[in-house]
Amino acid sequence: MPIVVNLDVMLAKRKMTLTELSDRMGITIANMSILKSGKAKAIRFSTLEEICRILECQPGDILEYMDQGSYAKLMMR
Amino acid sequence: MKLSWRNISIIAMVIAIACTLYFVMIMFSLDRAVSMSVSFNSGTSMIIDQPQGREADTAFGGIFQHSNIDMTMPAYQYVRIDDSIKQVVEYAKGLRDYETGDAWSFGKFGVKYSEAPAIHSSREAARSRVTDSAIERLSAIDNDLRLTSQQRKMKRDSVNLAINRILKKTDDSLRKVDENGTYYITLEGYSLNPPTEYYVSDGKYWLATVKWDSTTNRNNGAVQYGHYVRKPIGVKFRPKEKTILVPVSKASYRFWDVTMRYAMFVLIFIALYITIGLPIHIIISISRGDAFTPANIRRLTILAVYLFLSWIAGVLGPYIVRALLGDTIPAEFKQKHIVEAVLEDVFPLLAGVGLFLLSRAFKKGYKLQQEQALTI
């Protein structure tokens, strides 16, 4: 899917683990893993708002659009 | 659950199609009734020469004979003669059948074995001997006062068991030596339109069809003149059961008998699993909260396909068989119009369509469920 979730990049910048983020957000680690791995089909605005509040970033820092070719290259890596 | 306009329009279309089919079926049956009365009212009539007098007794197997009664005859003699003539005519027309043997069918297809008359006589003679012996033994048991009621019952049961075993052994051994039996494939759903008649004569099968000689126009309508001609055919007909019997070889009979028996068991098993087992699976999974699963979608699709295929086989099967048999079945034998056959048995089709639509709905539900599950 051409929308890429760069959650791990922001977590690294804020020196936070996925477990900490999921604890602070009240979402299970399984769902956070789904989001981080790019398998999620949709994200609620409320969830995106909470992530941006905790990681002190903008939605554009978390979500990035890629064209199909670049996305395929990324997945192959 | 809120229905979208698209779903409502689909449901409305299905209901409209069902109602249209129903009214078309009524229209067909009305059409036939109206056309018959129109032909009467317009005065078109038919005059067909039939054999008369002594010729009627033998021509066309005697199906046109009738009792010319001497009115001075006592009533009981008249009734006896009339009855015997009726029996002869009914036998010639295939309305009476003195053959013995086996027959069974699966839907509109079946097999029949008619044993040779000599075998039938031997069987009856053997049965008579066994029955007489059985009566003697059973009487002896009943008259033996030393036996208790339980002992008497046990002895009677063992005698009856022995008799049945002997009769079955006799039947099987006679069947094995029956070289002159006749074997048939039976096909239901055929009829003859009047004035064509079927009859049996000299052990062969015939059709009495009308050859039209002339038509005269009168003031009150047309009059057609014709006479009967006979035509040999290769199949036997039973008018009461509307069944055609196609003679086949013993090997063919055995092949179809065995094939149909195995096919029947397999099809019954499949039908029971699909119509009972699959719905139970679906209900169990829904009760567990797993309604929209690929397995349920597959089960609903299988149910829909099964209903549709069984409808096709049941409705179109006889027409396909006739097409395969070609000229074996004379053209004078008519089947129900295919549209009429389709409309008469339309429920499995509608049920199949309904279940197919339901499976598509479940598929959409599964997709929405997956999206919901993967929405963070």
PDB file of N, CA and C in Angstrom, chain A residues 31 40-44 47, chain B residues 370-376:
ATOM      1  N   ASN A  31      -1.626  -4.370  17.958  1.00  0.00           N
ATOM      2  CA  ASN A  31      -2.144  -3.368  17.021  1.00  0.00           C
ATOM      3  C   ASN A  31      -1.070  -2.372  16.630  1.00  0.00           C
ATOM      4  N   ALA A  40      -1.685  -2.203   8.515  1.00  0.00           N
ATOM      5  CA  ALA A  40      -2.972  -1.594   8.862  1.00  0.00           C
ATOM      6  C   ALA A  40      -3.671  -1.090   7.614  1.00  0.00           C
ATOM      7  N   LYS A  41      -5.015  -1.223   7.620  1.00  0.00           N
ATOM      8  CA  LYS A  41      -5.802  -0.762   6.472  1.00  0.00           C
ATOM      9  C   LYS A  41      -6.234   0.680   6.661  1.00  0.00           C
ATOM     10  N   ALA A  42      -6.373   1.090   7.907  1.00  0.00           N
ATOM     11  CA  ALA A  42      -6.849   2.449   8.176  1.00  0.00           C
ATOM     12  C   ALA A  42      -6.404   2.854   9.566  1.00  0.00           C
ATOM     13  N   ILE A  43      -6.404   4.142   9.810  1.00  0.00           N
ATOM     14  CA  ILE A  43      -6.078   4.648  11.131  1.00  0.00           C
ATOM     15  C   ILE A  43      -7.079   5.733  11.458  1.00  0.00           C
ATOM     16  N   ARG A  44      -7.571   5.704  12.706  1.00  0.00           N
ATOM     17  CA  ARG A  44      -8.542   6.731  13.109  1.00  0.00           C
ATOM     18  C   ARG A  44      -7.802   8.036  13.369  1.00  0.00           C
ATOM     19  N   THR A  47      -6.541   8.202  16.892  1.00  0.00           N
ATOM     20  CA  THR A  47      -5.289   7.482  17.132  1.00  0.00           C
ATOM     21  C   THR A  47      -4.097   8.305  16.627  1.00  0.00           C
TER      22      THR A  47
ATOM     23  N   GLN B 370     -12.643  -7.387   7.982  1.00  0.00           N
ATOM     24  CA  GLN B 370     -11.187  -7.341   7.915  1.00  0.00           C
ATOM     25  C   GLN B 370     -10.685  -5.907   8.009  1.00  0.00           C
ATOM     26  N   GLU B 371     -11.362  -5.027   7.300  1.00  0.00           N
ATOM     27  CA  GLU B 371     -10.960  -3.610   7.342  1.00  0.00           C
ATOM     28  C   GLU B 371     -11.087  -3.071   8.752  1.00  0.00           C
ATOM     29  N   GLN B 372     -12.194  -3.435   9.402  1.00  0.00           N
ATOM     30  CA  GLN B 372     -12.453  -2.984  10.766  1.00  0.00           C
ATOM     31  C   GLN B 372     -11.362  -3.503  11.704  1.00  0.00           C
ATOM     32  N   ALA B 373     -10.990  -4.787  11.514  1.00  0.00           N
ATOM     33  CA  ALA B 373      -9.976  -5.392  12.386  1.00  0.00           C
ATOM     34  C   ALA B 373      -8.603  -4.732  12.194  1.00  0.00           C
ATOM     35  N   LEU B 374      -8.345  -4.285  10.971  1.00  0.00           N
ATOM     36  CA  LEU B 374      -7.046  -3.683  10.683  1.00  0.00           C
ATOM     37  C   LEU B 374      -7.113  -2.156  10.716  1.00  0.00           C
ATOM     38  N   THR B 375      -8.131  -1.633  11.342  1.00  0.00           N
ATOM     39  CA  THR B 375      -8.189  -0.186  11.564  1.00  0.00           C
ATOM     40  C   THR B 375      -7.708   0.091  12.977  1.00  0.00           C
ATOM     41  N   ILE B 376      -6.628   0.920  13.085  1.00  0.00           N
ATOM     42  CA  ILE B 376      -6.027   1.174  14.387  1.00  0.00           C
ATOM     43  C   ILE B 376      -6.617   2.461  14.948  1.00  0.00           C
TER      44      ILE B 376
END
